[in-house]
Amino acid sequence: MADSPQEPHDELGQVDDHEATETISTGTLPDAETIRRLLRQAHRRYAGNDDGAVADHIPALADADPGLFGISLTSIEGDVYSVGDTAHTFTIQSISKAFVFALACRELGHEPVRNTVGVNNTGLPFDSVMALELNGGHPMNPMVNAGALATSALVPGEDLEAKWNFIRDGLSRFAGRRLELDEDAWASEQAANQRNTGIARLLESHGRMDFDAADATDLFTRQCSLLVTAEDLSAMGATLSAGGVNPVTGDEVVGPEVARDTLAVLASTGMYEASGDWLFEIGLPAKSGVSGGVVTVSPGKGGLATYSAPLDDAGTSVRGQLAAGFLSARLGLNLFASRPAAQRAARGD
Ligand code: GLU
């Protein structure tokens, strides 16, 4: 039975923290009207939050409007709920890593990708060179830039264009529509890409780059420059929540095992060095990107996505994480939340 949150207060979402414990992770999403109301509440609650700063290490990102804020949820039934600026396009950046990892797992299998790329957190920033050196050149996981460069290099295709077509087609299937490349963002990052170029070369020096290092950097930069909306990201997340089938298009993008593996990696590494904090507060696998997107996945329920450009120090959207925390609790998504059996029986769930 659906675990419908009680809402004792008004649309502004003035609810106390005890209420959050009313919801648990089993069951289904609440009814459509409750979802819409909670999304509106989350948006109102955090739209006025001005904390954080827009990323500027890629020049094209610095122009983002810090006021834009959108929240979208796609259920495993393919129902889409949106509030705010959910049709605004932005570059997907690091969120692409999650879906390229899934595509690589689909092609190469669980064990080879685990051995080559790894699934453990580095505890260091996403573009850390030190993490690579400290681990003998092993990238550690696919969500830091070293691991993402290694993963993109692994996908099928003889040359850069073939691999690029594979990635673009795969990510488009996750989104349910053809994703376009932001040529200006791509050129902007290519011109400021010394760090990622260095990481790719370092992987090569450790014998962990089977593809041309410069082409691997270009490939990763292109995938980061694909344009998405918050609605696209929620469909992509919903695909991972629904055993790898895009619930809007019905397309079987990856298998259920790959979706499961990808979510496990996101839980431990998706939110950079703050992945533990995220799991502790929000209790769901998620991935953020430096352009301000966050996709949060509730296995068996749906994908939640936000867009808001100002980031915290680890590189995650401030409003995005506040909204995810609020909605995880109110929608009953936290994977670790439970209730004693007697209490559940008394409530009839
Ligand atoms: N293309 C971005 C970079 O290398 C991806 C990082 C991110 O979104 O976390 O800076």
XYZ file of C-alpha atoms in Angstrom, residues 76 238-246 252-260 263 299-300:
22
model
C 8.134 3.849 -12.980
C 13.403 6.555 -13.780
C 14.945 4.151 -16.306
C 17.458 3.028 -13.690
C 14.641 2.777 -11.134
C 12.564 0.576 -13.432
C 14.986 -2.264 -14.206
C 16.590 -0.456 -17.126
C 13.391 0.168 -19.126
C 12.559 3.794 -19.918
C 14.805 -1.558 -22.737
C 17.997 0.472 -22.515
C 19.923 -1.804 -20.117
C 19.058 -4.949 -18.181
C 17.858 -5.037 -14.546
C 21.273 -6.277 -13.319
C 23.039 -3.351 -14.954
C 20.514 -0.908 -13.460
C 21.127 -2.459 -10.030
C 22.692 2.314 -8.538
C 14.581 1.902 -6.984
C 11.161 0.584 -7.961
